[in-house]
PDB file of C-alpha atoms in Angstrom:
ATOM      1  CA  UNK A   1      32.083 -36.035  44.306  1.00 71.00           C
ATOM      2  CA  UNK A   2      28.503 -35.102  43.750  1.00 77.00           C
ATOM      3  CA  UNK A   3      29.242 -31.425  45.400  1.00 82.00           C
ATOM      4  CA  UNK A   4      31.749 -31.103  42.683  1.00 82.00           C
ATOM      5  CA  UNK A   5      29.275 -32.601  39.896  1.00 84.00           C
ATOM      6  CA  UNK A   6      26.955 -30.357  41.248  1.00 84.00           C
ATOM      7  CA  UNK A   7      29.129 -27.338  41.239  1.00 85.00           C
ATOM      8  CA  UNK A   8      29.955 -28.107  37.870  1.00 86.00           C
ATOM      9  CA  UNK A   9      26.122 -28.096  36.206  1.00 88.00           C
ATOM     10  CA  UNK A  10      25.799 -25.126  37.645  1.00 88.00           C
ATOM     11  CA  UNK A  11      28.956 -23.173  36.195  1.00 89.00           C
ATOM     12  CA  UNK A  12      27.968 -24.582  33.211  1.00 89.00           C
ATOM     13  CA  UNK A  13      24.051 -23.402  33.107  1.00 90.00           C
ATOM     14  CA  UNK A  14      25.304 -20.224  34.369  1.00 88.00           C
ATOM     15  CA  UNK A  15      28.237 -19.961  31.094  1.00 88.00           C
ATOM     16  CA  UNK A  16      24.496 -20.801  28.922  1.00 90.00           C
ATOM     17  CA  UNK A  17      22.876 -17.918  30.824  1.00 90.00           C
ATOM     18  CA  UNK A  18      25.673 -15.117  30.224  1.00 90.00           C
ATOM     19  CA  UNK A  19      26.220 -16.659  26.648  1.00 90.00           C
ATOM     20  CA  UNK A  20      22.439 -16.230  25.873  1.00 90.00           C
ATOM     21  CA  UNK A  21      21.823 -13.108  27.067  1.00 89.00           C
ATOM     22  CA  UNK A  22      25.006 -11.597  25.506  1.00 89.00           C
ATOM     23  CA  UNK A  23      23.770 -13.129  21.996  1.00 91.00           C
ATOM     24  CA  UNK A  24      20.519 -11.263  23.282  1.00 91.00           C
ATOM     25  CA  UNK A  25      22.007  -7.962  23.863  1.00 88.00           C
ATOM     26  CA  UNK A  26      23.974  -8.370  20.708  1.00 89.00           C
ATOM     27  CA  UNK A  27      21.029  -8.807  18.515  1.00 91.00           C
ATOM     28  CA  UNK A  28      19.058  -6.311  20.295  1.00 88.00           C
ATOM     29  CA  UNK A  29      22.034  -3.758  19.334  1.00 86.00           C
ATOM     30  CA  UNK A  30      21.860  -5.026  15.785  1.00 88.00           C
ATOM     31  CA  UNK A  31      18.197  -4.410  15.460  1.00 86.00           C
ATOM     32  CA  UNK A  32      18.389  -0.636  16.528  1.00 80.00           C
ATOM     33  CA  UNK A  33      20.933  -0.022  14.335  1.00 83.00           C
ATOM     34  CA  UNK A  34      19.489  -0.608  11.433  1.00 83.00           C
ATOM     35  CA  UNK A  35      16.372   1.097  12.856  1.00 81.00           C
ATOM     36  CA  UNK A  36      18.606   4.266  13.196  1.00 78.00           C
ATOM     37  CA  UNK A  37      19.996   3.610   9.518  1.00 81.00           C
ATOM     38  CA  UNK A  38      16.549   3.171   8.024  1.00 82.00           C
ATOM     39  CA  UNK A  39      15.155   6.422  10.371  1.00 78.00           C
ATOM     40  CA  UNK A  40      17.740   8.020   8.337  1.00 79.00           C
ATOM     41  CA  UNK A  41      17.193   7.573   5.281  1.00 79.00           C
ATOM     42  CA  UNK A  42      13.745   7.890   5.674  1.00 79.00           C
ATOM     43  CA  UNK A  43      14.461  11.646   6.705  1.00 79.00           C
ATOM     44  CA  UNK A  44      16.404  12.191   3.857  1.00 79.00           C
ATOM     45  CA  UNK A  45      13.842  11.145   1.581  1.00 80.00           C
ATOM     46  CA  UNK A  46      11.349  13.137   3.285  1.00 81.00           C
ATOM     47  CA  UNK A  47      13.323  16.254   3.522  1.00 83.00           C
ATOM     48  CA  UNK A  48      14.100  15.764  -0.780  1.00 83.00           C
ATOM     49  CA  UNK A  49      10.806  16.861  -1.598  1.00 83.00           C
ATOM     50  CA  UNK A  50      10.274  19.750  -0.045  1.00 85.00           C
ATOM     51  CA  UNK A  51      14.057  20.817  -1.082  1.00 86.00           C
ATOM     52  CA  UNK A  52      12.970  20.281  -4.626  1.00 85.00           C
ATOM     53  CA  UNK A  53       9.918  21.793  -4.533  1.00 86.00           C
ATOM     54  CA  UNK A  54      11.592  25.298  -2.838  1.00 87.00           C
ATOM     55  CA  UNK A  55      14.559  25.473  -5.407  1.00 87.00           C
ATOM     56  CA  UNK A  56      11.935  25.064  -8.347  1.00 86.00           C
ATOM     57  CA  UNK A  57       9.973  27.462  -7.068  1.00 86.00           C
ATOM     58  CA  UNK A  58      12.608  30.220  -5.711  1.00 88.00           C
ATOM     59  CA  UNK A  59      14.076  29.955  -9.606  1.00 85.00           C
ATOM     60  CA  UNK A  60      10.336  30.535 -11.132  1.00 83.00           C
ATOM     61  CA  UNK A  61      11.146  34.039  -8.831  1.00 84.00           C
ATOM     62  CA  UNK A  62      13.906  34.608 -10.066  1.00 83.00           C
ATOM     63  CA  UNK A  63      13.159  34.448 -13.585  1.00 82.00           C
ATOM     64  CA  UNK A  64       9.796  35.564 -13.672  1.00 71.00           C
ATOM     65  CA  UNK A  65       9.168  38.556 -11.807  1.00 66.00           C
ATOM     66  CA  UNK A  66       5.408  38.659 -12.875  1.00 71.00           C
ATOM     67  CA  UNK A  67       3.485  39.836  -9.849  1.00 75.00           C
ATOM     68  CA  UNK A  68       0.848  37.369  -9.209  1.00 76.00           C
ATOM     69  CA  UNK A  69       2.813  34.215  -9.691  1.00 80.00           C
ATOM     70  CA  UNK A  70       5.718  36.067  -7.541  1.00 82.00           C
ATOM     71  CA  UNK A  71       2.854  35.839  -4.578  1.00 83.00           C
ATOM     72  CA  UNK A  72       1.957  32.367  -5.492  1.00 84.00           C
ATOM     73  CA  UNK A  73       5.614  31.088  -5.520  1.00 84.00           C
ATOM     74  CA  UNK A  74       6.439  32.549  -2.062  1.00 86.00           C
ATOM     75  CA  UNK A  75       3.350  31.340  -0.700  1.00 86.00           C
ATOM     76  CA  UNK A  76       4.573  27.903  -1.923  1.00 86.00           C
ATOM     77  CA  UNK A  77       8.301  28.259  -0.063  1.00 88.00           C
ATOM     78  CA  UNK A  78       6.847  29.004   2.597  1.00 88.00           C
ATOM     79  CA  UNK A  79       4.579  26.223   2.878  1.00 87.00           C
ATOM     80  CA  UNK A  80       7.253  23.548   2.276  1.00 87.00           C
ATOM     81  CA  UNK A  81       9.643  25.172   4.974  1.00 88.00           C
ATOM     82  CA  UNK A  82       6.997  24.823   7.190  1.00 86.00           C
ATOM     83  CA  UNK A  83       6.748  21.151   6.031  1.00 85.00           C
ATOM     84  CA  UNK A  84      10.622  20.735   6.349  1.00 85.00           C
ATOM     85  CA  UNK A  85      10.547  22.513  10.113  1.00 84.00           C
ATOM     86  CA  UNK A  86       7.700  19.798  10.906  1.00 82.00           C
ATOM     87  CA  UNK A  87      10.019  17.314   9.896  1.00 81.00           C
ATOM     88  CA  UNK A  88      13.238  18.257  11.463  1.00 83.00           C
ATOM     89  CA  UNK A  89      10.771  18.889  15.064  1.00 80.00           C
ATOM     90  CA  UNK A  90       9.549  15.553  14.707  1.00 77.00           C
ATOM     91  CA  UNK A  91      13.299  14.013  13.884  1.00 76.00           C
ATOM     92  CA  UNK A  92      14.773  16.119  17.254  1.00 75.00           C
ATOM     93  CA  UNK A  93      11.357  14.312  19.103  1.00 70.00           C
ATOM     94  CA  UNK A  94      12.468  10.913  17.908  1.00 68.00           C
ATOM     95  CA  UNK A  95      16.045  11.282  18.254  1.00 68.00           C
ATOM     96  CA  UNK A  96      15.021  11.985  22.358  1.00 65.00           C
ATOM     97  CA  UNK A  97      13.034   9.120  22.747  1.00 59.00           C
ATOM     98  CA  UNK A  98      14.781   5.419  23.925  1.00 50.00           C
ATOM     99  CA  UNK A  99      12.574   3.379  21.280  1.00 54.00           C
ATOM    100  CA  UNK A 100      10.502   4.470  18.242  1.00 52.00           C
ATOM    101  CA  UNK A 101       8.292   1.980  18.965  1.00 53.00           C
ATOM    102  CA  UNK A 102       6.951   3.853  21.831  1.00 53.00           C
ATOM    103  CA  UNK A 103       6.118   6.990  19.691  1.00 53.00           C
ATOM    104  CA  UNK A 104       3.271   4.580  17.780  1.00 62.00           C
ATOM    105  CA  UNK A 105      -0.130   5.790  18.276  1.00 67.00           C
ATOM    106  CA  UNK A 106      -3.625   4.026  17.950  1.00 78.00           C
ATOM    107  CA  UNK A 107      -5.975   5.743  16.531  1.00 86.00           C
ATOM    108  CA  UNK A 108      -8.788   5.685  13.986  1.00 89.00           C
ATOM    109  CA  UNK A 109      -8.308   7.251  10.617  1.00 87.00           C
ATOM    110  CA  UNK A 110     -10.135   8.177   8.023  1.00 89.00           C
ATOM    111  CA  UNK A 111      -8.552   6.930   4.386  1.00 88.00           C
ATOM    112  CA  UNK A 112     -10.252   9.177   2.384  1.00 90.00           C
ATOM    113  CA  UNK A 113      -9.612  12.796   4.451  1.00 91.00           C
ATOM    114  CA  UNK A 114      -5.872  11.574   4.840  1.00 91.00           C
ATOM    115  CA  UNK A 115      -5.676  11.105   1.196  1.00 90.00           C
ATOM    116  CA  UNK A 116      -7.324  14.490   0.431  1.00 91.00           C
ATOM    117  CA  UNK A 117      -4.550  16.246   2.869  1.00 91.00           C
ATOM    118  CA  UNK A 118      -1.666  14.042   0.903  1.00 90.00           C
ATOM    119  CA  UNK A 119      -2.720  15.228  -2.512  1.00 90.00           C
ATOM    120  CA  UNK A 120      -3.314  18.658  -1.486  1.00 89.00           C
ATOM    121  CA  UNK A 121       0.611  18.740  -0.660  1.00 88.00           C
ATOM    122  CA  UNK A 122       1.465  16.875  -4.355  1.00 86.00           C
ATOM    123  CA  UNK A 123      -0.201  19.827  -6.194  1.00 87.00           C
ATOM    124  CA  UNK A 124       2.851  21.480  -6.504  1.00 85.00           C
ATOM    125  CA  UNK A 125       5.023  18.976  -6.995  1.00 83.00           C
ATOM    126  CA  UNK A 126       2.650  17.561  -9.906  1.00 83.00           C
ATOM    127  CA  UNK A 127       2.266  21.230 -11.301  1.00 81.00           C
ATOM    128  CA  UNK A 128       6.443  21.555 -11.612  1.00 78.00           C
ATOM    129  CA  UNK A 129       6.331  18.050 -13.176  1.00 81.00           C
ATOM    130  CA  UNK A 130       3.169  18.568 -15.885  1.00 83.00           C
ATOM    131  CA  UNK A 131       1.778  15.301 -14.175  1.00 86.00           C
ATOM    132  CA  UNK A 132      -1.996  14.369 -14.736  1.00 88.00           C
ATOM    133  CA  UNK A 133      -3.894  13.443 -11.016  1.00 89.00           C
ATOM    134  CA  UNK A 134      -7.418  11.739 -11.891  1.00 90.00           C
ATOM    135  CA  UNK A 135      -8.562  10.683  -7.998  1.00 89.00           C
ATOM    136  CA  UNK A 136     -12.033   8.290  -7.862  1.00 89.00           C
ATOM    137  CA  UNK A 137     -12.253   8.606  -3.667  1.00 87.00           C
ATOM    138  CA  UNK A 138     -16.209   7.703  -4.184  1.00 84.00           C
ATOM    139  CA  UNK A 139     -16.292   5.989  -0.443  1.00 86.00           C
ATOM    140  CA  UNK A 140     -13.838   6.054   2.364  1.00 85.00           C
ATOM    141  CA  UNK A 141     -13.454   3.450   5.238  1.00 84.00           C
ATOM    142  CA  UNK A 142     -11.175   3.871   8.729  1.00 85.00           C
ATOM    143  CA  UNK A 143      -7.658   2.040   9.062  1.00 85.00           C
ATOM    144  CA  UNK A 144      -6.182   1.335  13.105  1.00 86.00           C
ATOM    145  CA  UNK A 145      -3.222   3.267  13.148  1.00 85.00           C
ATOM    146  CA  UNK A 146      -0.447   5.940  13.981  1.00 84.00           C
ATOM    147  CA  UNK A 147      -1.821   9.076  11.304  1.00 86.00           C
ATOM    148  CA  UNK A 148       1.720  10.627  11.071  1.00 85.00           C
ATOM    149  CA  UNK A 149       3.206   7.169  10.198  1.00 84.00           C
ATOM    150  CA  UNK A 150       0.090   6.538   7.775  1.00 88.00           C
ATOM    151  CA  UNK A 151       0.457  10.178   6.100  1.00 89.00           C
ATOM    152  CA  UNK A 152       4.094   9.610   5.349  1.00 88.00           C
ATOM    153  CA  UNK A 153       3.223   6.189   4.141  1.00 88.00           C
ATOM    154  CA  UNK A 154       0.668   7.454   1.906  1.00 90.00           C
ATOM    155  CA  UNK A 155       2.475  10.470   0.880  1.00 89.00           C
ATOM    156  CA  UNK A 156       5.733   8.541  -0.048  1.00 88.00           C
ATOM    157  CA  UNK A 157       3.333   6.648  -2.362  1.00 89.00           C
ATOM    158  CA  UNK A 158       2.154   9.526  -3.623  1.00 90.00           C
ATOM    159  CA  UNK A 159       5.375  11.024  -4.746  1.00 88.00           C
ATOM    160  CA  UNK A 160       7.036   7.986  -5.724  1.00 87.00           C
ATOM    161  CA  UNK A 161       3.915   8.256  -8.306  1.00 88.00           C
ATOM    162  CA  UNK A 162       5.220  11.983  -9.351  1.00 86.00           C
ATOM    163  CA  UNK A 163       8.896  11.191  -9.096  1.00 83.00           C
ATOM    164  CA  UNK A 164       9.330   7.743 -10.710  1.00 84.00           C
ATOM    165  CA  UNK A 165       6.666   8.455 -14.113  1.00 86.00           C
ATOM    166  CA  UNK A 166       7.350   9.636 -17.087  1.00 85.00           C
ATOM    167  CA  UNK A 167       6.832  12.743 -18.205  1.00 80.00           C
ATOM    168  CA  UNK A 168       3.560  14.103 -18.543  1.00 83.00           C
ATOM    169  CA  UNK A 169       2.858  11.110 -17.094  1.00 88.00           C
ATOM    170  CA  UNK A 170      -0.756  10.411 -14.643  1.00 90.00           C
ATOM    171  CA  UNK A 171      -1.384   9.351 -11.452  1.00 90.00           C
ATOM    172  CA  UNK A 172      -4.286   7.515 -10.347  1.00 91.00           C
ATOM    173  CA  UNK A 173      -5.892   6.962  -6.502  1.00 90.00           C
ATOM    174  CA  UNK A 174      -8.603   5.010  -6.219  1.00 90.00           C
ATOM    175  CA  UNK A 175     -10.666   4.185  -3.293  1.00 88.00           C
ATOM    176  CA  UNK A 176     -13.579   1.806  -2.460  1.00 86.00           C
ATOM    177  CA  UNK A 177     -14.854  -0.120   0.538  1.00 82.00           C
ATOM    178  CA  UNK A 178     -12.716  -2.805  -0.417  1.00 80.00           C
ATOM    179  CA  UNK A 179      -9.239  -0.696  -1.028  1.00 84.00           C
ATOM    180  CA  UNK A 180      -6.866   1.870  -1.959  1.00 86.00           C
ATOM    181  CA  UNK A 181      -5.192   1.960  -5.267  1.00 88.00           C
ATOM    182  CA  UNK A 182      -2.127   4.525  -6.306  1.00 88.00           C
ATOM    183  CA  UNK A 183      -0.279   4.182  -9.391  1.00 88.00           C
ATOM    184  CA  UNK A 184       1.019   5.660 -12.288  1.00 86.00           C
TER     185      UNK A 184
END
């Protein structure tokens, strides 16, 4: 009787076992899934931009043939392929890797120098759009972080500030001790 009883509880912790871990595995699924979806869309937003900022500039070519400008629009192709070729590298580098969590680096970074190389980038995406930058970087402080996760983060800012104002619109980034401020 007890051997039975006994066989019993254990069938029974062992159905808890394989019903836990399969709600486990399930979830687990789940959760990279919508990493995958949101990775996705995330390179499609970042790959916009530069898409943009190429066709603008290969029909200021093709309409203006003036020579210096033709130089200065080329230059500016150029530039963003080499941004888009950065991004599709670093896409085929995630897409290789089991977890994105394991690409996340540590590091110290500098606010103010990673802002400077962000709105370096938006120049010519704020000169297509006749969008006013006024930048007060007066101090900087360090952040704990991944920098190629904190440059997108601070460059999606950025040109969500170009992309969603108004025309001849302004942008403003301020930075103190205390914080950093972006708006428009």
């Amino acid at each position: 009787k007890y051997v039975y009883l006994g066989g019993l509880i254990l069938i029974l912790i062992c159905l808890s076992i394989v019903f836990y871990t399969f709600r486990k595995s399930i979830k687990e699924q789940k959760e990279l899934e919508n990493q995958r979806r949101d990775f996705i869309n995330a390179a499609a937003h970042e790959l916009k931009t530069p898409l943009g900022i190429i066709r603008g500039f290969a029909e200021n070519v093709k309409e203006n043939t003036v020579e210096e400008k033709r130089d200065y629009y080329l230059n500016q192709i150029i530039s963003q392929t080499e941004i888009m070729d950065g991004l599709v590298k670093e896409m085929i580098g995630l897409s290789k890797m089991d977890s994105i969590r394991d690409t996340v680096g540590r590091e110290k970074v500098s606010v103010k120098d990673l802002l400077e190389e962000q709105i370096e980038k938006l120049i010519p995406l704020l000169e297509n759009s006749k969008i006013t930058l006024e930048k007060q970087l007066s101090v900087d402080f360090e952040l704990e972080g991944d920098v190629h996760l904190l440059e997108k983060a601070f460059w999606n800012l950025l040109e969500n500030g170009v992309v969603h104002n108004v025309s001849k619109g302004w942008i403003r980034v301020t930075l103190t001790e205390d914080f950093c401020m972006i708006e428009n």
